[in-house]
Short mmCIF file of C-alpha atoms in Angstrom, two decimals:
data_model
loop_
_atom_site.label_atom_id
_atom_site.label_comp_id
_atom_site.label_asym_id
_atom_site.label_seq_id
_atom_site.Cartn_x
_atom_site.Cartn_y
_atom_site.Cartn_z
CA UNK A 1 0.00 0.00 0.00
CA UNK A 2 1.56 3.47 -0.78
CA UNK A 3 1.82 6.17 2.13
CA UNK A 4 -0.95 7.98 1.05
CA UNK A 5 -2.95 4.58 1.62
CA UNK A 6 -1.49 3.91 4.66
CA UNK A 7 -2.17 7.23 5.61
CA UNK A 8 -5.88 7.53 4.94
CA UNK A 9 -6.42 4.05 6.27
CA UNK A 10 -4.72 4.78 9.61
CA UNK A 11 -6.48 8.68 9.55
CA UNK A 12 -9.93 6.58 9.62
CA UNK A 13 -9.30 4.20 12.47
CA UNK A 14 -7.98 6.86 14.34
CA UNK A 15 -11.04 8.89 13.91
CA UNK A 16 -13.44 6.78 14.23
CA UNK A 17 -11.85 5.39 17.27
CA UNK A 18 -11.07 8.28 19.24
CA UNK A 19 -13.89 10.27 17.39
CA UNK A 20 -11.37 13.15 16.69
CA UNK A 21 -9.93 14.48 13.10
CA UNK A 22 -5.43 14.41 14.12
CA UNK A 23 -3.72 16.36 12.61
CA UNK A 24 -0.24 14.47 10.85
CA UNK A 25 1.89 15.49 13.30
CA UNK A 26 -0.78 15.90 16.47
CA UNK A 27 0.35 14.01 19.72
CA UNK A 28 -2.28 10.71 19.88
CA UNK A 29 -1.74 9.17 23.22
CA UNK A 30 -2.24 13.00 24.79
CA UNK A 31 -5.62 13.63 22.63
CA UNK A 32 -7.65 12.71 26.07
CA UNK A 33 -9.61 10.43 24.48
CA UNK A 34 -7.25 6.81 24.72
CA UNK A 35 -8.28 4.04 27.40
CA UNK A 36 -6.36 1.56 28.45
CA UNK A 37 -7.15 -0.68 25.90
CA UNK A 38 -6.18 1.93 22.75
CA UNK A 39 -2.35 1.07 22.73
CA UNK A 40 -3.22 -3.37 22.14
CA UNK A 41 -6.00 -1.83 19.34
CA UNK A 42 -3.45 0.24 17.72
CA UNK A 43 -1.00 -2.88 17.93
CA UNK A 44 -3.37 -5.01 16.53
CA UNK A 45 -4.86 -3.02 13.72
CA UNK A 46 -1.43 -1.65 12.04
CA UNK A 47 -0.42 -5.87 12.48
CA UNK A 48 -3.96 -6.76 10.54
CA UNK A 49 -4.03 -4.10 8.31
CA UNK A 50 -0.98 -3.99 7.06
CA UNK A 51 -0.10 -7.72 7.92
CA UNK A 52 3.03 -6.95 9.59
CA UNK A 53 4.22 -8.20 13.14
CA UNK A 54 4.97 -5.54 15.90
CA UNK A 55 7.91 -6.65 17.86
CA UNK A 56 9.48 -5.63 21.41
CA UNK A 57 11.99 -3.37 19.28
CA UNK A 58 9.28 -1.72 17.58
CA UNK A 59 7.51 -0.33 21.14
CA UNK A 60 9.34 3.21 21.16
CA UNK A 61 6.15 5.98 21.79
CA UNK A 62 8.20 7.22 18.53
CA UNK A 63 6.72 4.71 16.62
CA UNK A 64 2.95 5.30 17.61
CA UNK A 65 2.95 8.96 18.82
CA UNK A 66 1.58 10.31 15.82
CA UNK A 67 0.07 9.46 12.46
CA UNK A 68 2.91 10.82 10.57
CA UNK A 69 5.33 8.25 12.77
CA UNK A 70 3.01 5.61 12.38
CA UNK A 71 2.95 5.78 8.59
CA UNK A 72 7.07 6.06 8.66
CA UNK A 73 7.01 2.91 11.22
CA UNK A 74 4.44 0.99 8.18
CA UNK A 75 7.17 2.31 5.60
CA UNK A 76 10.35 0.43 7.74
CA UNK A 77 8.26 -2.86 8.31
CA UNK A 78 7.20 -2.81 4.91
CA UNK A 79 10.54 -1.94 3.51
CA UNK A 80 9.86 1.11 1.85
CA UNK A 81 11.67 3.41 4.20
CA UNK B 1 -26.88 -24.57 20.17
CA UNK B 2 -23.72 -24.14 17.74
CA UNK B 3 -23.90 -20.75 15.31
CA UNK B 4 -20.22 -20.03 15.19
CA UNK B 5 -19.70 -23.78 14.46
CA UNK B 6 -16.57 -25.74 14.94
CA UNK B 7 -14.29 -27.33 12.33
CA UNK B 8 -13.67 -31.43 12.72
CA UNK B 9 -10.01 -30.83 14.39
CA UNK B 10 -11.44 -28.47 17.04
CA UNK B 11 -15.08 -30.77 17.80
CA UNK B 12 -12.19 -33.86 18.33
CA UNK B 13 -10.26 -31.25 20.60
CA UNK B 14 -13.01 -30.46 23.30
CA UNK B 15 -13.69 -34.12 23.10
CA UNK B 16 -10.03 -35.05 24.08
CA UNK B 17 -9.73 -32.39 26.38
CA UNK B 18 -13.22 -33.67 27.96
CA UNK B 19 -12.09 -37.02 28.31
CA UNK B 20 -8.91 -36.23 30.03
CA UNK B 21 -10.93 -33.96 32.84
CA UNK B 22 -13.30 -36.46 33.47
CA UNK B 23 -10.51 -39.22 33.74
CA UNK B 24 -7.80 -36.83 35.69
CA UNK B 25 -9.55 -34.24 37.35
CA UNK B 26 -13.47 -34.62 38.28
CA UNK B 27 -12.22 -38.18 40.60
CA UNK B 28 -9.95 -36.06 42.35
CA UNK B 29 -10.54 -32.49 42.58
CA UNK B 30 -12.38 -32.42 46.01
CA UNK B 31 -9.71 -34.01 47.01
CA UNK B 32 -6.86 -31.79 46.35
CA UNK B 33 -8.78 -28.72 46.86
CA UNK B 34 -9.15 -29.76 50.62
CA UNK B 35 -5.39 -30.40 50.38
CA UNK B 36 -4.72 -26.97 48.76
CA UNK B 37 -1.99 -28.61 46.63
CA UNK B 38 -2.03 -28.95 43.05
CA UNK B 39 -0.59 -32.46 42.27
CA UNK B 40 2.34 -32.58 40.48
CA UNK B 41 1.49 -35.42 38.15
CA UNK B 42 -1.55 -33.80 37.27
CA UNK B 43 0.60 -30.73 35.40
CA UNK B 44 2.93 -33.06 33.59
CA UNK B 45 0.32 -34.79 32.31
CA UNK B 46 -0.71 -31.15 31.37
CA UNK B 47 1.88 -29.97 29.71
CA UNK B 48 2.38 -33.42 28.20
CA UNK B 49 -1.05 -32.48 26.20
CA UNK B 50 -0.14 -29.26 24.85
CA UNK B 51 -2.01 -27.24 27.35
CA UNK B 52 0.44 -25.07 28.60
CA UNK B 53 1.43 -23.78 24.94
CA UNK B 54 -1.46 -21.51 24.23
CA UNK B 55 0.90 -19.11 22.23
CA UNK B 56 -1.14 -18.41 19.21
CA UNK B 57 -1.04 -19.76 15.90
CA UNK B 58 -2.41 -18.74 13.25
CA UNK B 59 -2.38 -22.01 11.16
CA UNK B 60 -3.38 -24.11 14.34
CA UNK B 61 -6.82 -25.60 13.82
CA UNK B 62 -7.29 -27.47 16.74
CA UNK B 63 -5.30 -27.69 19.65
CA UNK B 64 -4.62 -25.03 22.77
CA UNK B 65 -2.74 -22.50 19.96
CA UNK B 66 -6.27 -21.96 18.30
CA UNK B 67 -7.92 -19.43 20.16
CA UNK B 68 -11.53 -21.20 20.14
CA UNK B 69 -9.94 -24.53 20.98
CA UNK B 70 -8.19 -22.71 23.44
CA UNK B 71 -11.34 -21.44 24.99
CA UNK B 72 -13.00 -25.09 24.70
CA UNK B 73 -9.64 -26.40 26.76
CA UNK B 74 -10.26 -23.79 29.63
CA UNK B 75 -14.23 -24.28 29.18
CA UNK B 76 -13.45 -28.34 30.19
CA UNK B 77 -11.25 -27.76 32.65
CA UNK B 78 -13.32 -25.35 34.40
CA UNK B 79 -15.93 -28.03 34.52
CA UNK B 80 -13.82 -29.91 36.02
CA UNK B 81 -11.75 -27.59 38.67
CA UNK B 82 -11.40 -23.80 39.17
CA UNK B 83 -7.81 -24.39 39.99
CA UNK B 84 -7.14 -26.43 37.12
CA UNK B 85 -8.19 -24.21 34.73
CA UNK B 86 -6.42 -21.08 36.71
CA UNK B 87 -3.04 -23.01 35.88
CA UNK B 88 -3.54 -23.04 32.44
CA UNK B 89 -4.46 -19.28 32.90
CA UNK B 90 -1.59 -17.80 34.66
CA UNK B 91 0.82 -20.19 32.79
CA UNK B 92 -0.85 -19.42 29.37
CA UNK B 93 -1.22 -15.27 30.33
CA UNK B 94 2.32 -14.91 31.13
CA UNK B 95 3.35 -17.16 28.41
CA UNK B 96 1.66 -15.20 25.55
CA UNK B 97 3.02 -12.14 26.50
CA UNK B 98 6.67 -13.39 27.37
CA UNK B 99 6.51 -14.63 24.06
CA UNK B 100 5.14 -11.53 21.96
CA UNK B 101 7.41 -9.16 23.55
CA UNK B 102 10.45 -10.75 25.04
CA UNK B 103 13.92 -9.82 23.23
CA UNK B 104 16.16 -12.53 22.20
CA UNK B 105 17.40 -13.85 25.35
CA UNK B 106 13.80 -14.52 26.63
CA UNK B 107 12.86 -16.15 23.47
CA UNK B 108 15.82 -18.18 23.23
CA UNK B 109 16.32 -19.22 26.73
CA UNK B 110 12.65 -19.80 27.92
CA UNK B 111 9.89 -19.83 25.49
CA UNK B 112 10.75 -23.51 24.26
CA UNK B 113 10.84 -24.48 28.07
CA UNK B 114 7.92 -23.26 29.39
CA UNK B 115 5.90 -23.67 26.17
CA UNK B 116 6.58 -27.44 26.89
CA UNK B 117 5.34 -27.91 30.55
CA UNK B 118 9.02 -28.32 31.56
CA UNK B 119 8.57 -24.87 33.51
CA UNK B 120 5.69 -23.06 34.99
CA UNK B 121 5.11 -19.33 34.79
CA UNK B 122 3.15 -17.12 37.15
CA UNK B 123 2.07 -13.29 36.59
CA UNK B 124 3.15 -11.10 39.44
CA UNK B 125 1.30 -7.47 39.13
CA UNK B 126 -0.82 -7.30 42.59
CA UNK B 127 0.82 -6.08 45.49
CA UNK B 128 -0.88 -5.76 48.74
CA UNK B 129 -2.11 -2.12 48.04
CA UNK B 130 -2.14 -2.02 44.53
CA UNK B 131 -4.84 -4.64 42.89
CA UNK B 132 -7.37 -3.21 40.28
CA UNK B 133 -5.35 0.32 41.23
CA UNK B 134 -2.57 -0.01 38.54
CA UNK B 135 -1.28 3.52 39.11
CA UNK B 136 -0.52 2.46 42.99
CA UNK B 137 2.38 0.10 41.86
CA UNK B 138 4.81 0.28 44.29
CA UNK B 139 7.48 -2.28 43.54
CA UNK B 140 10.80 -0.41 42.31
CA UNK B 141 13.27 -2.06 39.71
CA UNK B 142 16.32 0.21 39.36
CA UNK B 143 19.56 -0.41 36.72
CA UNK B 144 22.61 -1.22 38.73
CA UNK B 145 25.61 -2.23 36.06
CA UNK B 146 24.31 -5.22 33.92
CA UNK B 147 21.37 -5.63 36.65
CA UNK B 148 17.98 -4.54 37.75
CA UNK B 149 17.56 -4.33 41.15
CA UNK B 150 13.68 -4.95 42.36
CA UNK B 151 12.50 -4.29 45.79
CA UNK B 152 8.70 -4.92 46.67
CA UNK B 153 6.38 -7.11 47.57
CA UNK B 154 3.95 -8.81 45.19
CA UNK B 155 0.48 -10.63 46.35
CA UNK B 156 -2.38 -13.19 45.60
CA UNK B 157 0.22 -14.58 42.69
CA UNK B 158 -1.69 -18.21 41.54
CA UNK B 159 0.64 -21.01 41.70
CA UNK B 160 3.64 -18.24 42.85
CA UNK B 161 4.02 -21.47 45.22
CA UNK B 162 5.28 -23.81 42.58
CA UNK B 163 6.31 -21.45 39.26
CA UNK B 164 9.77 -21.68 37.90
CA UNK B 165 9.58 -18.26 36.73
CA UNK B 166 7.56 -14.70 37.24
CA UNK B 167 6.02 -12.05 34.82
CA UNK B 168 6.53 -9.43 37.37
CA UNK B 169 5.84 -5.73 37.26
CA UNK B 170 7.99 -2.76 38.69
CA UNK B 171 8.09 0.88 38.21
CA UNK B 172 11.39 1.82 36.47
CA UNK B 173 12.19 5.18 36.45
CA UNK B 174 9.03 5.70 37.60
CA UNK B 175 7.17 3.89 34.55
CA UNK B 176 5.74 0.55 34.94
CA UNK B 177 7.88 -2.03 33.40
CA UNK B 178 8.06 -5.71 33.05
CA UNK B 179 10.70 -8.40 34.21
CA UNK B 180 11.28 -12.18 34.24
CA UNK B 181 12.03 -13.62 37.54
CA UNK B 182 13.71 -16.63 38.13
CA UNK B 183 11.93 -18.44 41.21
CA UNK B 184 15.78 -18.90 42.28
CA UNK B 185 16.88 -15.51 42.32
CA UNK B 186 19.05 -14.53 45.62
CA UNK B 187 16.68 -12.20 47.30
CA UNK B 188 13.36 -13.24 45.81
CA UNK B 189 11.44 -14.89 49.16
CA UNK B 190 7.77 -17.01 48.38
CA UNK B 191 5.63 -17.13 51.41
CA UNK B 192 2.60 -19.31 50.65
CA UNK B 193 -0.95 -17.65 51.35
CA UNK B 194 -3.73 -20.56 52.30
CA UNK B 195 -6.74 -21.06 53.66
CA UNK B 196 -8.56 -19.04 50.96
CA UNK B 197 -12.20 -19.59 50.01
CA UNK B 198 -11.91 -20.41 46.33
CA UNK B 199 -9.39 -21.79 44.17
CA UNK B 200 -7.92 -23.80 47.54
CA UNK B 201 -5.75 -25.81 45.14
CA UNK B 202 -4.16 -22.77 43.15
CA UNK B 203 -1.38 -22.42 45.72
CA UNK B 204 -1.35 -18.76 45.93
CA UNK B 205 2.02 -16.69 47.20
CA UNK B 206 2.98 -13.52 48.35
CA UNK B 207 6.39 -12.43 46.53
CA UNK B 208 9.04 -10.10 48.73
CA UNK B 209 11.96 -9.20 46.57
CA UNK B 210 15.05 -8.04 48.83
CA UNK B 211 17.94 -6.13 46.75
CA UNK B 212 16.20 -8.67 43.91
CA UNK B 213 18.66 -8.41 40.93
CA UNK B 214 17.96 -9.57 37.51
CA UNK B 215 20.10 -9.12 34.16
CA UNK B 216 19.34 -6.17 31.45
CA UNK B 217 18.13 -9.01 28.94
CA UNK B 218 14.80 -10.09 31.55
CA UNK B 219 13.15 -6.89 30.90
CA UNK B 220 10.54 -7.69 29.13
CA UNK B 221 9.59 -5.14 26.02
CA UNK B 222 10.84 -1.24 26.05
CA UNK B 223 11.18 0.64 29.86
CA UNK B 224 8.10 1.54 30.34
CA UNK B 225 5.73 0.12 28.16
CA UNK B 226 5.12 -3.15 31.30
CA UNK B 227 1.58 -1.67 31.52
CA UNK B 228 -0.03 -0.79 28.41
CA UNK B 229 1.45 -3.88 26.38
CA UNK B 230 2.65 -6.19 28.45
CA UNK B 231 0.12 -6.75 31.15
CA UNK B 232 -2.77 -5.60 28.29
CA UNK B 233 -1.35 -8.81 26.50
CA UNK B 234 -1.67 -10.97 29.69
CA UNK B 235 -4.65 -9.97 31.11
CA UNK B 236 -6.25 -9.89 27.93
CA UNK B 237 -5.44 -13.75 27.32
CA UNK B 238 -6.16 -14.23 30.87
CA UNK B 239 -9.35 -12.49 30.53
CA UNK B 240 -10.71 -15.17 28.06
CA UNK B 241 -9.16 -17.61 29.54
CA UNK B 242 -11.33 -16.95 32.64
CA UNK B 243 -14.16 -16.05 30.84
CA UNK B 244 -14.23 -19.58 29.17
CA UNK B 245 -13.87 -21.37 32.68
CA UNK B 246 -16.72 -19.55 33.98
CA UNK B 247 -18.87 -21.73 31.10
CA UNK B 248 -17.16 -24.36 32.38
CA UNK B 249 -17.93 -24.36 35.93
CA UNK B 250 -21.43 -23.10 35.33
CA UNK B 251 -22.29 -26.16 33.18
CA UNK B 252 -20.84 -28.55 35.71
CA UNK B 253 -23.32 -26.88 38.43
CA UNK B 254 -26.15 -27.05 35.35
CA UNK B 255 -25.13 -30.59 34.55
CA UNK B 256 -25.11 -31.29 38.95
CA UNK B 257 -28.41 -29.95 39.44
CA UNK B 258 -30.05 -31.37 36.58
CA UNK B 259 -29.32 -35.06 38.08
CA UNK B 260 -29.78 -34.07 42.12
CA UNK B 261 -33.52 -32.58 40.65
CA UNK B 262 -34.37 -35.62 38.51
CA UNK B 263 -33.01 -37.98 41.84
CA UNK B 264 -34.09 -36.13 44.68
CA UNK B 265 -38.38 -36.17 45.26
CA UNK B 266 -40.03 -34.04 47.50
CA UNK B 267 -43.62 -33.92 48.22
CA UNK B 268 -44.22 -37.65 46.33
CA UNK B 269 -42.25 -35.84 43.45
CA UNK B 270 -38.51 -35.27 41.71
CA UNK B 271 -37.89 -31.44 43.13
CA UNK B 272 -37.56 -31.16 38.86
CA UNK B 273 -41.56 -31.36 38.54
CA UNK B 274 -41.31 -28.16 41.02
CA UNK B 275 -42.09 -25.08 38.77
CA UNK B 276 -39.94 -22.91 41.94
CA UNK B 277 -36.92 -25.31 40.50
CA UNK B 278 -37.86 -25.01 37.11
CA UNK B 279 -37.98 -21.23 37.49
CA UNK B 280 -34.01 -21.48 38.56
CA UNK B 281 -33.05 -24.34 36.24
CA UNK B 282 -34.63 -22.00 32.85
CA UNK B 283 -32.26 -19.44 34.66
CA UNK B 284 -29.02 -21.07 34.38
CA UNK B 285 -29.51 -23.15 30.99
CA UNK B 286 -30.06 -19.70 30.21
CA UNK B 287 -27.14 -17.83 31.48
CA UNK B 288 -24.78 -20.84 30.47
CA UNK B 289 -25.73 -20.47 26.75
CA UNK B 290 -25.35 -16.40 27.39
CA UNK B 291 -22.12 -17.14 28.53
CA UNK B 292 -21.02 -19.20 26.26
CA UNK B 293 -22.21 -17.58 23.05
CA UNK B 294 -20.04 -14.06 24.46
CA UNK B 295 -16.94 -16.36 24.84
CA UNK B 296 -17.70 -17.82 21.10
CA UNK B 297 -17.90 -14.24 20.18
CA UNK B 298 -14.40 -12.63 21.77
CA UNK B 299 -12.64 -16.33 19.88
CA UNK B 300 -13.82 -15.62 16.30
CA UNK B 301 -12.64 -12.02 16.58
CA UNK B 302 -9.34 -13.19 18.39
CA UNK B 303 -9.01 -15.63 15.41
CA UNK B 304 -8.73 -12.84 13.10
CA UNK B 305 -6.45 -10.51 14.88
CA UNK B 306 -9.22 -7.83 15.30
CA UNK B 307 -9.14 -4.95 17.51
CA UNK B 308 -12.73 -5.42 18.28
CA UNK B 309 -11.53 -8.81 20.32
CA UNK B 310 -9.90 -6.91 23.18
CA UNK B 311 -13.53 -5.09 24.40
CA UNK B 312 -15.41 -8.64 23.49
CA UNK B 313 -12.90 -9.97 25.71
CA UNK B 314 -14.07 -7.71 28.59
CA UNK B 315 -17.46 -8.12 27.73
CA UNK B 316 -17.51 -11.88 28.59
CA UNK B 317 -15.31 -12.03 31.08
CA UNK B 318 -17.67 -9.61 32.87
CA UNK B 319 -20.43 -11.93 32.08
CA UNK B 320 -19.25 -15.37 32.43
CA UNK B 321 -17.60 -14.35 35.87
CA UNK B 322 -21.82 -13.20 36.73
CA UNK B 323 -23.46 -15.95 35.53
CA UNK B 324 -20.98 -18.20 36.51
CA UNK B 325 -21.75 -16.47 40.35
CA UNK B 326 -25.25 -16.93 39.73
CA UNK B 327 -25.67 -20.60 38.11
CA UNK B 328 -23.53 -21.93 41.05
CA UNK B 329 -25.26 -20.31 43.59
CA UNK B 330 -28.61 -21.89 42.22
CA UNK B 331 -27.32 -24.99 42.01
CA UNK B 332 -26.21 -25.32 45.85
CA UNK B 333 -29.92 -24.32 46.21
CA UNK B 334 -31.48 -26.91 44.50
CA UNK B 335 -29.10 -29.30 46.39
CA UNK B 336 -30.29 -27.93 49.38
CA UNK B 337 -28.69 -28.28 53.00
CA UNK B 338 -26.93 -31.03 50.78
CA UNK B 339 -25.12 -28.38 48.60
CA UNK B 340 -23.45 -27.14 51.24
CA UNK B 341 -21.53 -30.12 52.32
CA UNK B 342 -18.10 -31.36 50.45
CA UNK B 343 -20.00 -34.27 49.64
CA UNK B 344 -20.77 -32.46 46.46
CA UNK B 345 -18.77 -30.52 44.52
CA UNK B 346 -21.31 -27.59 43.40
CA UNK B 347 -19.96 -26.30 46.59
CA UNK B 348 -16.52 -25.98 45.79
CA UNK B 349 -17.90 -24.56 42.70
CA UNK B 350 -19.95 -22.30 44.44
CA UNK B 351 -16.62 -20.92 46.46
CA UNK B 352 -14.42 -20.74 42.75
CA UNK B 353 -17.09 -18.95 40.98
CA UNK B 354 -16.92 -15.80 43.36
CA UNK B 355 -13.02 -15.00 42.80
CA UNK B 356 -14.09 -15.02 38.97
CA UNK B 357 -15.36 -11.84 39.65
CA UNK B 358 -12.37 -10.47 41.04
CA UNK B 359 -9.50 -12.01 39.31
CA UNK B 360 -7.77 -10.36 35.70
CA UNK B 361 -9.40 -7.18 36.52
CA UNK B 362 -12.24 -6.88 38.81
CA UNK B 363 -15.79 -6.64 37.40
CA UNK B 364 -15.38 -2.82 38.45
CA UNK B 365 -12.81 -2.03 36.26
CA UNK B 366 -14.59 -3.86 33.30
CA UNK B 367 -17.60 -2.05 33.78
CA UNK B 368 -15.69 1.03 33.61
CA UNK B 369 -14.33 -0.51 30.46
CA UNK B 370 -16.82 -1.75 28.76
CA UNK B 371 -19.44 1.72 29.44
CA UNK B 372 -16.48 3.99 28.69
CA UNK B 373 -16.28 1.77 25.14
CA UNK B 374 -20.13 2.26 24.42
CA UNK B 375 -20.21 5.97 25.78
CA UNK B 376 -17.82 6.92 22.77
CA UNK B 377 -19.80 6.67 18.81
CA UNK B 378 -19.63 3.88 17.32
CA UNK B 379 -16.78 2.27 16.59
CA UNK B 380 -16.30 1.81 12.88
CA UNK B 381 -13.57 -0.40 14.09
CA UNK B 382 -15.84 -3.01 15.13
#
């Protein structure tokens, strides 16, 4: 999928599960609206849409603190970056 | 009643599994539960079977690595004994989660081990003032060279009596992190907590860790992230773990006061002819098919890796852990002044079911869960 995909795809679980538009760049896990159980979602939906596996190394809040770093984080375990 | 249906591998599964806890465990259980010792033979016949490798596989049909046949393991073994199944929980839980995000070393030198029965895990994140408080975590783990030291104390750990090694939680730099402990690790002491209600036979511990000192490879995932992936991994497997051994116990109690109501006559009658009875019998067949259909629900979407498993989860461990409450309770009532004697085991059932309730996550906290869930829109993610 190209970045744009990836982009849009991760833009529309992200709004639809925290019911607010993010900016690229806006901080996710300090929107106010994650629960405990957001950060497993996340996990699981980048691993199922994007069929990749999210490893121990992968855990950095750089990886997931945004949409712009998630995309780049799709890119690596995809191989594009 | 079968909607979500099960493929030949899995039906032969539950029927295995079924066999082995009417031949191992039903004959016995009473007995070991007064005891409050889980026999050893009993777990290496266990892990001999495959059930203490629940790490999931995608290709498994059949077997404990398929999350449905997983869930029909720890539905069977709940029928048979609370403390069975709560083995195969806390060994499974930390297991899962060891595996998924353990680095190298823990992969290498472990995994294999315990994924074979030849080790037994427990999960250490209660502590006597911190239980469904998280944020109260009080154990410290600080970096001292090529060590972590851990000071703390750790509580109500399931089989912490026996296990070879802990999943246990400290605050590093003031984050919640996770750790493997070795059971043999200088300044790790196990003091052995009985006489509980429920669960007799799970061999509960309290952990104190002294100037505890592990190496840099048994953290277990990033500083910090011990909380929100870590113990979300293992209390979400433990979650529907439990949730399936609530079916389980709440059909043996079905199953028991079926028979004591067709056996037992009262007023020239069996007590089953007695619409009162049949009032509490529609009751649990009722709340066991509930029960069961909300555990069938959480495997299918664990099967396929969705996001929507993790609330589903929740959602029937908060129900199973109810019904299984309430279908025990009726049962010890329909056995009347009998059900409350160890003659029959609805009453051990009827002491099990109530730490369901408390256990992975009180009910509290999955309330708050599952209302904070449907208080947001829907959830296109679903």
């Amino acid at each position: 999928m190209a970045t744009e995909g990836v982009k849009a795809t991760i833009d529309r679980f992200l709004a639809n599960r925290l019911k607010v538009q993010l900016g690229e760049d806006d901080p996710i896990f300090e929107s106010g609206r994650v629960n405990s159980l957001f950060a497993m979602q996340l996990v699981l939906f980048i691993e199922k849409e994007f069929g990749l596996s999210i490893d121990s190394d992968d855990l950095e809040m750089k990886n997931f603190e945004s949409i712009a770093s998630i995309v780049r984080l799709v890119a690596q375990k995809q191989g594009r970056a | 009643m079968m909607p979500f249906g099960l493929s030949d591998a899995q039906r032969r599964y539950r029927q295995e599994c079924r066999e082995f806890v009417d031949r191992e465990i039903v004959p016995r259980a009473d007995e070991y539960d007064a005891e409050e010792r889980f026999p050893a033979d009993l777990i290496a016949k266990m892990g001999a079977r495959g059930y203490l490798n629940a790490v999931p596989d995608d290709e498994a049909d059949g077997g404990c690595r398929d999350a449905i046949s997983f869930g029909l393991l720890c539905e069977e073994l709940g029928r048979g004994c609370a403390s069975a199944r709560t083995l195969v929980t806390v060994h499974n839980m930390s297991l899962v989660a060891l595996h998924r995000w353990g680095g190298e070393v823990v992969r290498r030198d472990w995994i294999h081990r315990l994924g074979a029965g030849e080790l037994i895990a427990a999960f250490a994140l209660s502590e006597p003032d911190a239980g469904s408080d998280a944020s109260s975590l009080a154990t410290t783990a600080v970096r001292d060279g090529t060590m972590y030291a851990l000071n703390g104390c750790k509580k109500w750990i399931s089989f912490g009596q026996i296990a070879d090694v802990f999943l246990l939680f400290a605050r590093l730099d003031g984050h919640v992190s996770a750790f493997l402990v070795e059971r043999t690790t200088p300044g790790l002491e196990i003091r052995p907590i009985q006489r509980l209600s429920g669960c007799r036979a799970s061999m509960a511990a309290e952990l104190r860790l002294i100037d505890c000192r592990v190496p840099l490879a048994h953290l277990v995932g990033p500083p910090g992230t011990g909380w929100q992936y870590v113990a979300a991994t293992a209390l979400d497997n433990g979650r529907y773990s439990v949730a399936w051994g609530c079916v389980g116990l709440a059909q043996a109690c079905l199953e028991a006061a079926l028979a004591y109501a067709a056996a037992r006559r009262q007023f020239g009658q069996p007590l089953g002819s007695h619409q009162l009875i049949q009032r509490l019998i529609a009751d649990m067949v009722t709340d066991v098919e509930a029960a069961r259909l909300l555990c069938y629900q959480a495997g299918c979407l664990r099967q396929r890796r969705d996001p929507a498993s993790l609330l589903a989860t929740n959602v029937a461990k908060y129900y199973c852990s109810l019904a299984g409450s309430r279908v025990a309770a009726a049962a010890v009532h329909v056995h009347g002044a009998n059900g409350f004697t160890s003659a029959f085991p609805v009453q051990r059932h009827w002491r099990d079911a109530k730490i369901m309730e408390i256990i992975e996550g009180s009910n509290e906290i999955q309330q708050v869960m599952i209302a904070k869930a449907a208080l947001e829109p829907a959830d296109a993610s679903r």
